[in-house]
N, CA and C of each residue as an Amber inpcrd file, in Angstrom:
protein
   489
-225.4450000-289.1280000-113.4650000-225.2610000-290.1310000-114.4070000
-224.8320000-291.4560000-113.7070000-224.0600000-291.3870000-112.6570000
-223.6930000-292.5890000-111.9260000-223.7770000-292.2970000-110.4420000
-223.8450000-293.3710000-109.6690000-223.8660000-293.2520000-108.2380000
-222.9960000-294.3540000-107.6700000-222.2260000-294.0220000-106.6650000
-221.3960000-294.9730000-105.9790000-221.9840000-295.3250000-104.6170000
-222.0760000-296.5890000-104.2680000-222.6440000-297.0020000-103.0300000
-221.5840000-297.8550000-102.2920000-221.2010000-297.3950000-101.0860000
-220.2300000-298.0940000-100.2690000-221.0360000-298.8430000 -99.2060000
-220.9010000-300.2090000 -99.1500000-221.7380000-300.9910000 -98.2940000
-220.9600000-301.7980000 -97.2940000-221.4430000-301.8150000 -96.0520000
-220.9180000-302.6930000 -95.0340000-221.4930000-304.1130000 -95.2570000
-220.8240000-305.0970000 -94.7650000-221.2510000-306.4970000 -94.9760000
-222.1380000-306.9890000 -93.8840000-222.3570000-306.2560000 -92.7950000
-223.0740000-306.7600000 -91.6440000-224.4760000-307.2720000 -91.9760000
-225.1180000-306.6310000 -92.8760000-226.5080000-306.9460000 -93.1920000
-226.6520000-308.1440000 -94.1550000-225.5940000-308.4350000 -94.8230000
-225.4680000-309.6130000 -95.7410000-226.3670000-309.5990000 -96.9770000
-227.0220000-308.4420000 -97.2520000-227.7330000-308.3330000 -98.5080000
-227.7570000-306.8920000 -98.9450000-227.9400000-306.6880000-100.1950000
-227.8390000-305.3910000-100.7950000-228.7880000-304.3370000-100.2100000
-230.0560000-304.6420000-100.1480000-231.0900000-303.6590000 -99.7280000
-230.9790000-303.2360000 -98.2630000-230.7560000-304.1940000 -97.3530000
-230.6080000-303.8420000 -95.9530000-229.3560000-303.0360000 -95.7380000
-228.2900000-303.4420000 -96.3800000-227.0150000-302.7520000 -96.2150000
-227.0540000-301.3490000 -96.8060000-227.6350000-301.2110000 -97.9750000
-227.7710000-299.9030000 -98.6180000-228.6450000-298.9810000 -97.7750000
-229.7450000-299.5380000 -97.2460000-230.6280000-298.7130000 -96.3890000
-229.9430000-298.2610000 -95.1450000-229.1420000-299.1640000 -94.5340000
-228.4240000-298.8080000 -93.3100000-227.4070000-297.6760000 -93.5990000
-226.8370000-297.7230000 -94.7470000-225.8370000-296.7200000 -95.1360000
-226.5470000-295.3710000 -95.4330000-227.6600000-295.4280000 -96.1050000
-228.3340000-294.1800000 -96.5180000-229.1440000-293.5220000 -95.4030000
-229.6240000-294.2860000 -94.4830000-230.5160000-293.7660000 -93.4810000
-229.9630000-294.0860000 -92.0820000-229.2330000-293.2070000 -91.4890000
-228.6210000-293.4090000 -90.2260000-229.4310000-292.6400000 -89.2070000
-230.2190000-293.3480000 -88.3460000-231.1320000-292.7200000 -87.4160000
-230.4820000-292.3480000 -86.0800000-229.2460000-292.7310000 -85.8610000
-228.6420000-292.5300000 -84.5490000-227.2220000-291.9930000 -84.6580000
-227.0780000-290.7220000 -85.1380000-225.7780000-290.1060000 -85.3490000
-225.5260000-289.1590000 -84.1870000-224.3010000-289.3130000 -83.5280000
-223.8930000-288.3720000 -82.5410000-223.4780000-287.0770000 -83.2700000
-224.0580000-285.9440000 -82.8290000-223.8350000-284.6920000 -83.4930000
-223.4760000-283.6400000 -82.4430000-222.5020000-282.8280000 -82.7300000
-222.1040000-281.7490000 -81.8270000-222.5480000-280.3940000 -82.4110000
-223.3840000-279.6660000 -81.6340000-223.8550000-278.3710000 -82.0640000
-222.7550000-277.2910000 -81.9530000-223.0100000-276.1070000 -82.5280000
-221.9930000-275.0730000 -82.4840000-221.5920000-274.6720000 -81.0840000
-222.5270000-274.7560000 -80.1240000-222.2330000-274.4130000 -78.7110000
-221.5430000-275.5410000 -77.9680000-221.2000000-276.6720000 -78.6170000
-220.5460000-277.7770000 -78.0190000-221.4630000-278.8370000 -77.4060000
-222.7960000-278.5550000 -77.4430000-223.7670000-279.4770000 -76.9070000
-223.8860000-280.6920000 -77.8150000-223.8880000-281.8550000 -77.2360000
-224.0380000-283.0910000 -78.0240000-225.5060000-283.4870000 -78.1220000
-225.8740000-283.9640000 -79.2780000-227.2610000-284.4200000 -79.5140000
-227.2650000-285.5800000 -80.4920000-228.4340000-286.1780000 -80.6470000
-228.6080000-287.2550000 -81.6330000-229.2260000-286.6280000 -82.8870000
-228.8410000-287.1300000 -84.0310000-229.3800000-286.6300000 -85.2660000
-229.5990000-287.7940000 -86.2550000-230.1420000-287.5210000 -87.3490000
-230.2870000-288.5620000 -88.3530000-229.8690000-287.9840000 -89.7160000
-229.4070000-288.9110000 -90.5550000-229.0220000-288.4920000 -91.9420000
-229.7810000-289.3400000 -92.9420000-230.0430000-288.7700000 -94.1080000
-230.6570000-289.4480000 -95.1670000-230.0100000-289.0570000 -96.4530000
-229.8280000-290.0530000 -97.3420000-229.3350000-289.8040000 -98.6600000
-230.3640000-290.3250000 -99.6860000-230.7420000-289.4710000-100.6250000
-231.7410000-289.8200000-101.6110000-231.2270000-289.6240000-103.0260000
-231.5840000-290.5200000-103.9150000-231.2600000-290.3500000-105.3420000
-232.3400000-289.4420000-105.9540000-231.9360000-288.4770000-106.7980000
-232.9050000-287.6390000-107.4540000-233.5080000-288.3240000-108.6660000
-232.7050000-289.2490000-109.2620000-233.1860000-290.0660000-110.3920000
-232.3770000-291.3320000-110.3970000-232.9130000-292.3210000-111.1500000
-232.1920000-293.5870000-111.2590000-230.8810000-293.4060000-112.0210000
-229.8100000-293.8630000-111.4460000-228.5170000-293.7390000-112.1530000
-228.4470000-294.6760000-113.3460000-227.7480000-294.2130000-114.4150000
-227.4970000-295.1180000-115.5760000-226.4960000-296.1750000-115.2180000
-225.5700000-295.7850000-114.3260000-224.5320000-296.6960000-113.8820000
-224.4730000-296.6970000-112.3680000-224.5560000-297.8650000-111.7810000
-224.5410000-297.9800000-110.3430000-223.3170000-298.7990000-109.9270000
-222.4280000-298.1550000-109.1480000-221.2120000-298.8740000-108.7350000
-221.3780000-299.2010000-107.2560000-221.2240000-300.4510000-106.9270000
-221.3650000-300.9180000-105.5310000-220.0140000-301.4510000-105.0320000
-219.5730000-300.9300000-103.9350000-218.3050000-301.3440000-103.3500000
-218.5620000-301.9140000-101.9870000-218.1580000-303.1690000-101.7440000
-218.3020000-303.8150000-100.4670000-217.1130000-303.5260000 -99.6200000
-217.3290000-303.0530000 -98.4110000-216.2420000-302.7530000 -97.4960000
-215.9050000-304.0080000 -96.7100000-214.9340000-304.7090000 -97.2760000
-214.5830000-306.0310000 -96.6800000-213.4280000-305.9360000 -95.6790000
-212.9790000-304.6920000 -95.4430000-211.9240000-304.5060000 -94.4310000
-212.4290000-303.4630000 -93.4450000-212.3000000-303.7770000 -92.1350000
-212.7040000-302.8540000 -91.0730000-211.4820000-302.5860000 -90.1770000
-211.5280000-301.4510000 -89.5890000-210.4230000-301.0940000 -88.6840000
-210.8840000-301.3240000 -87.2460000-210.0420000-302.0100000 -86.5260000
-210.2850000-302.3570000 -85.0940000-209.4740000-301.3500000 -84.2250000
-210.1680000-300.3740000 -83.6290000-209.3890000-299.3540000 -82.8900000
-208.7690000-299.8730000 -81.5900000-209.2620000-301.0090000 -81.0680000
-208.7090000-301.5340000 -79.8480000-207.2580000-302.0230000 -80.0280000
-207.0680000-302.7540000 -81.1180000-205.6990000-303.2570000 -81.3650000
-205.0070000-302.5690000 -82.5480000-205.6720000-301.5520000 -83.0730000
-205.1010000-300.7580000 -84.1650000-204.7390000-301.5950000 -85.4000000
-205.6110000-302.5540000 -85.7320000-205.3430000-303.4080000 -86.8520000
-206.5390000-303.3810000 -87.8110000-206.3110000-303.8480000 -88.9930000
-207.3840000-303.9990000 -89.9560000-207.7730000-305.4730000 -90.0390000
-209.0870000-305.7280000 -90.2280000-209.5230000-307.0750000 -90.2640000
-210.3690000-307.2880000 -91.5420000-210.0860000-308.3930000 -92.3030000
-210.8520000-308.6500000 -93.4870000-212.0990000-309.4300000 -93.0850000
-213.2190000-309.0630000 -93.6910000-214.4990000-309.7010000 -93.4480000
-214.8200000-310.5750000 -94.6680000-215.0090000-311.8630000 -94.4280000
-215.3070000-312.8270000 -95.5140000-216.6980000-313.2520000 -95.5560000
-217.6240000-312.5010000 -94.9790000-219.0200000-312.9060000 -94.8710000
-219.6300000-312.9470000 -96.2740000-220.6120000-313.8220000 -96.4350000
-221.3880000-313.8740000 -97.6520000-222.1830000-312.5640000 -97.7790000
-222.4040000-312.1840000 -99.0490000-223.2620000-311.0180000 -99.3340000
-224.1060000-311.3350000-100.4770000-225.4100000-311.0740000-100.3690000
-226.3620000-311.4900000-101.4180000-226.7900000-310.3120000-102.2870000
-226.6480000-310.5350000-103.5800000-227.1240000-309.5580000-104.5600000
-228.2790000-310.2420000-105.4040000-229.3840000-309.5590000-105.5510000
-230.4000000-310.0070000-106.4550000-229.9320000-309.8360000-107.9020000
-230.5160000-310.5780000-108.7990000-230.1270000-310.4720000-110.2200000
-230.5250000-309.0930000-110.7490000-231.7000000-308.6210000-110.3290000
-232.1280000-307.2750000-110.7140000-232.1380000-306.3920000-109.5010000
-231.6220000-305.1780000-109.6590000-231.5540000-304.2490000-108.5010000
-232.5890000-303.1360000-108.7340000-233.4220000-302.9770000-107.7150000
-234.4640000-301.9160000-107.8090000-234.0780000-300.7720000-106.8560000
-234.0010000-299.5560000-107.4340000-233.5030000-298.4530000-106.6190000
-234.6910000-297.5910000-106.1700000-235.9090000-297.9560000-106.4550000
-237.0880000-297.1230000-106.1940000-237.1650000-296.6610000-104.7420000
-236.8070000-297.5180000-103.8020000-236.9160000-297.1430000-102.3690000
-235.9040000-296.0920000-101.9400000-234.9420000-295.7650000-102.8530000
-233.9180000-294.8480000-102.5660000-234.0960000-293.5100000-103.3400000
-235.1800000-293.4430000-104.1020000-235.4690000-292.2440000-104.9010000
-236.1690000-291.1990000-104.0290000-235.7730000-289.9200000-104.1860000
-236.3570000-288.8600000-103.4580000-237.8810000-288.7530000-103.6740000
-238.3430000-289.0200000-104.8540000-239.8160000-288.9190000-105.1420000
-240.6140000-289.9490000-104.3460000-239.9360000-290.9880000-103.8270000
-240.6340000-292.0310000-103.0300000-240.3510000-291.9130000-101.5530000
-239.7960000-290.7320000-101.1620000-239.3400000-290.5880000 -99.7960000
-240.4520000-290.8480000 -98.7360000-241.6240000-290.2330000 -98.9530000
-242.7040000-290.3300000 -97.9430000-243.1300000-291.8050000 -97.7270000
-243.3100000-292.4840000 -98.8240000-243.7240000-293.8870000 -98.7520000
-242.6410000-294.7570000 -98.1190000-241.3730000-294.4940000 -98.5330000
-240.2540000-295.2830000 -98.0490000-240.0870000-295.0740000 -96.5690000
-240.1970000-293.8370000 -96.1270000-240.0210000-293.6030000 -94.6540000
-241.1010000-294.2880000 -93.8500000-242.3340000-294.2750000 -94.3680000
-243.4410000-294.9720000 -93.6640000-243.1980000-296.4610000 -93.6230000
-242.6970000-297.0590000 -94.6850000-242.4480000-298.4760000 -94.7260000
-241.2780000-298.7900000 -93.8120000-240.2400000-297.9600000 -93.8250000
-239.0850000-298.1870000 -92.9340000-239.4630000-298.1640000 -91.4970000
-240.3330000-297.1890000 -91.1460000-240.8620000-297.0890000 -89.7500000
-241.6130000-298.3680000 -89.3650000-242.4570000-298.8810000 -90.2640000
-243.1820000-300.0840000 -90.0000000-242.2540000-301.2910000 -89.8840000
-241.2810000-301.3560000 -90.7820000-240.3110000-302.4560000 -90.7490000
-239.4880000-302.4400000 -89.4680000-239.1100000-301.2710000 -89.0120000
-238.3610000-301.1250000 -87.7450000-239.1640000-301.6560000 -86.5880000
-240.4490000-301.3030000 -86.5570000-241.3130000-301.7500000 -85.5040000
-241.4890000-303.2620000 -85.5320000-241.6830000-303.8000000 -86.7230000
-241.8600000-305.2640000 -86.8980000-240.5810000-306.0090000 -86.5610000
-239.4200000-305.4480000 -86.8620000-238.1640000-306.1170000 -86.5000000
-237.9860000-306.1580000 -84.9730000-238.3980000-305.0790000 -84.3220000
-238.2930000-305.0850000 -82.8500000-239.2390000-306.1420000 -82.2720000
-240.4630000-306.2360000 -82.7930000-241.3640000-307.2660000 -82.2990000
-240.8380000-308.6830000 -82.5970000-240.2650000-308.8480000 -83.7840000
-239.7200000-310.1600000 -84.1590000-238.5830000-310.5140000 -83.1670000
-237.7110000-309.5790000 -82.8550000-236.6020000-309.8140000 -81.9440000
-237.1380000-310.2100000 -80.5470000-238.1820000-309.5270000 -80.0790000
-238.7720000-309.8860000 -78.7910000-239.3140000-311.3100000 -78.7990000
-240.0020000-311.6900000 -79.8890000-240.5030000-313.0240000 -79.9990000
-239.3970000-314.0840000 -80.0270000-238.3730000-313.7670000 -80.7920000
-237.1920000-314.7140000 -80.8840000-236.5220000-314.8410000 -79.5150000
-236.3740000-313.7130000 -78.7440000-235.7890000-313.7560000 -77.4400000
-236.6820000-314.5550000 -76.5010000-237.9730000-314.4080000 -76.5730000
-238.8820000-315.1520000 -75.7630000-238.8140000-316.6540000 -76.0590000
-238.7200000-316.9730000 -77.4030000-238.6100000-318.3450000 -77.7690000
-237.3140000-318.9780000 -77.2500000-236.2660000-318.2060000 -77.2930000
-234.9680000-318.7570000 -76.7350000-235.1230000-319.0490000 -75.2540000
-235.7710000-318.1590000 -74.5250000-235.9620000-318.3840000 -73.0960000
-236.8470000-319.5890000 -72.8880000-237.8900000-319.7690000 -73.6870000
-238.8170000-320.8770000 -73.5980000-238.0940000-322.1350000 -73.9540000
-237.2720000-322.1110000 -74.9790000-236.6150000-323.3520000 -75.4410000
-235.5450000-323.8690000 -74.4770000-234.8730000-322.9360000 -73.7660000
-233.9200000-323.3820000 -72.7660000-234.0640000-322.4810000 -71.5510000
-235.0070000-322.8320000 -70.7330000-235.4090000-322.0200000 -69.5970000
-234.2170000-321.5540000 -68.8220000-234.0520000-320.2520000 -68.7400000
-232.9060000-319.6690000 -68.0670000-231.6810000-320.1590000 -68.7200000
-230.7600000-320.7340000 -67.9100000-229.5520000-321.3170000 -68.4080000
-229.6310000-322.8320000 -68.3040000-230.7980000-323.3730000 -68.0010000
-230.9130000-324.8230000 -67.7230000-230.7070000-325.6970000 -68.9770000
-231.0180000-325.1480000 -70.1340000-230.9490000-325.9210000 -71.3620000
-232.1360000-326.8390000 -71.5790000-233.1190000-326.7440000 -70.6590000
-234.3550000-327.5200000 -70.7950000-235.5090000-326.6730000 -71.1440000
-236.3090000-327.0500000 -72.1390000-237.4430000-326.2150000 -72.5600000
-238.4440000-326.0430000 -71.4190000-239.0460000-324.8710000 -71.3520000
-239.9940000-324.5620000 -70.2890000-241.1950000-325.4960000 -70.3300000
-241.6840000-325.8310000 -71.4770000-242.8340000-326.7320000 -71.5430000
-242.4580000-328.1110000 -70.9910000-241.2630000-328.5750000 -71.1960000
-240.7680000-329.8400000 -70.6800000-240.7360000-329.7590000 -69.1250000
-240.2010000-328.6850000 -68.5810000-240.1170000-328.5110000 -67.1330000
-241.5520000-328.5140000 -66.5290000-242.4800000-327.8200000 -67.1800000
-243.8350000-327.7600000 -66.6500000-244.4810000-329.1660000 -66.7220000
-244.2610000-329.8650000 -67.8290000-244.7880000-331.2240000 -67.9460000
-244.2930000-332.1870000 -66.8640000-242.9850000-332.0590000 -66.6280000
-242.3690000-332.9250000 -65.5650000-242.9440000-332.5370000 -64.1780000
-243.1050000-331.2560000 -63.9690000-243.6440000-330.7880000 -62.6550000
-245.0550000-331.3000000 -62.4760000-245.8820000-331.1990000 -63.5180000
-247.2860000-331.6880000 -63.4610000-247.2980000-333.1690000 -63.2290000
-246.4830000-333.9170000 -63.9440000-246.4150000-335.4220000 -63.7790000
-245.9950000-335.7760000 -62.3630000-245.0280000-334.9850000 -61.8350000
-244.5920000-335.2890000 -60.4570000-245.7600000-335.0460000 -59.4690000
-246.3820000-333.9070000 -59.6360000-247.5330000-333.5500000 -58.7060000
-248.6410000-334.6060000 -58.7940000-248.9790000-334.9720000 -60.0170000
-250.0620000-335.9670000 -60.1700000-249.6670000-337.3160000 -59.5950000
-248.4090000-337.7000000 -59.6980000-248.0670000-339.0140000 -59.2020000
-247.8710000-338.9880000 -57.6750000-247.8630000-337.8350000 -57.0890000
-247.7120000-337.7430000 -55.6120000-248.9360000-337.1640000 -54.9170000
-250.0900000-337.1660000 -55.5700000-251.3380000-336.7320000 -54.9640000
-251.7530000-337.7720000 -53.9370000-252.2560000-337.3250000 -52.7730000
-252.7760000-338.3160000 -51.8310000-254.0420000-338.9860000 -52.3710000
-254.4050000-340.1610000 -51.8770000-255.5810000-340.8700000 -52.3080000
-256.8070000-339.9950000 -52.2210000-257.5940000-339.9420000 -53.2880000
-258.8470000-339.1270000 -53.2590000-258.6210000-337.6620000 -53.5660000
-257.4310000-337.1860000 -53.6960000-257.1910000-335.7580000 -53.9060000
-257.5790000-335.3000000 -55.2740000-257.6170000-336.2200000 -56.2430000
-257.9630000-335.8440000 -57.6150000-259.3960000-336.1070000 -57.9200000
-260.1960000-336.5180000 -56.9400000-261.5990000-336.6890000 -57.1010000
-262.0480000-338.0660000 -57.5480000-261.1440000-338.9850000 -57.8920000
-261.6140000-340.3300000 -58.3230000-261.2760000-341.3910000 -57.2900000
-260.7190000-341.0050000 -56.1860000-260.4600000-341.9320000 -55.1150000
-259.2000000-342.6990000 -55.2710000-258.5020000-342.5560000 -56.3460000
-257.2440000-343.3050000 -56.5550000-256.0600000-342.3340000 -56.4920000
-254.9080000-342.8360000 -56.0480000-253.7200000-341.9470000 -56.0820000
-253.3380000-341.6250000 -57.5160000-252.8690000-340.4070000 -57.7080000
-252.4120000-339.9920000 -59.0830000-253.6190000-339.9600000 -59.9800000
-253.4330000-340.5350000 -61.1680000-254.5260000-340.6400000 -62.1450000
-254.5830000-339.4990000 -63.0930000-255.7210000-339.3230000 -63.7250000
-255.8350000-338.2810000 -64.7100000-256.9190000-337.2860000 -64.2970000
-256.6920000-336.5270000 -63.2510000-257.6530000-335.5770000 -62.7640000
-257.6510000-334.3530000 -63.6150000-258.1150000-333.2410000 -63.0260000
-258.2720000-331.9940000 -63.7410000-257.0020000-331.4170000 -64.2720000
-255.9230000-331.5910000 -63.5330000-254.6020000-331.0050000 -63.9260000
-254.1540000-331.6760000 -65.2030000-254.2750000-333.0200000 -65.2390000
-253.7780000-333.7390000 -66.4310000-254.6870000-333.4230000 -67.6730000
-255.9410000-333.1420000 -67.4580000-256.8450000-332.8150000 -68.5180000
-256.4840000-331.4470000 -69.1440000-255.8750000-330.5660000 -68.3590000
-255.5140000-329.2680000 -68.8410000-254.2880000-329.3060000 -69.7350000
-253.5870000-330.3890000 -69.7440000-252.3720000-330.4580000 -70.5540000
-252.5530000-330.2830000 -72.0320000
């Protein structure tokens, strides 16, 4: 009749947070013989609840200093909540979509990381395209006479045309 959902705030929206709570792909598990392994857990609704209670976990325990910390992060709720992706009858499709989303998120992160490197080459804070442009300009302005094929120092030879 009702279902209670306890959500962490890290994902900042209902669906990502609920999914992270319901589908844990990286659980440390100890077998009966004491061997440690990785496992996964899944929680599925058998039917749509008439009443859905959502509790945001705004307090976390910090084991390093043995204190509790309040989290004041924003959390987004849609006006209408769709529970279809959490229904057991939709498991197969949901798992396939989750797998695809996970792959796309990894690709997105790689692209974002590459863009960060490109935008501030290494730790220089200067974009890579700017560094390459400056290097090309320097080389062009220091070409010996006739080196670019037009008989004049520097100029707009083949290197400049490739810009």
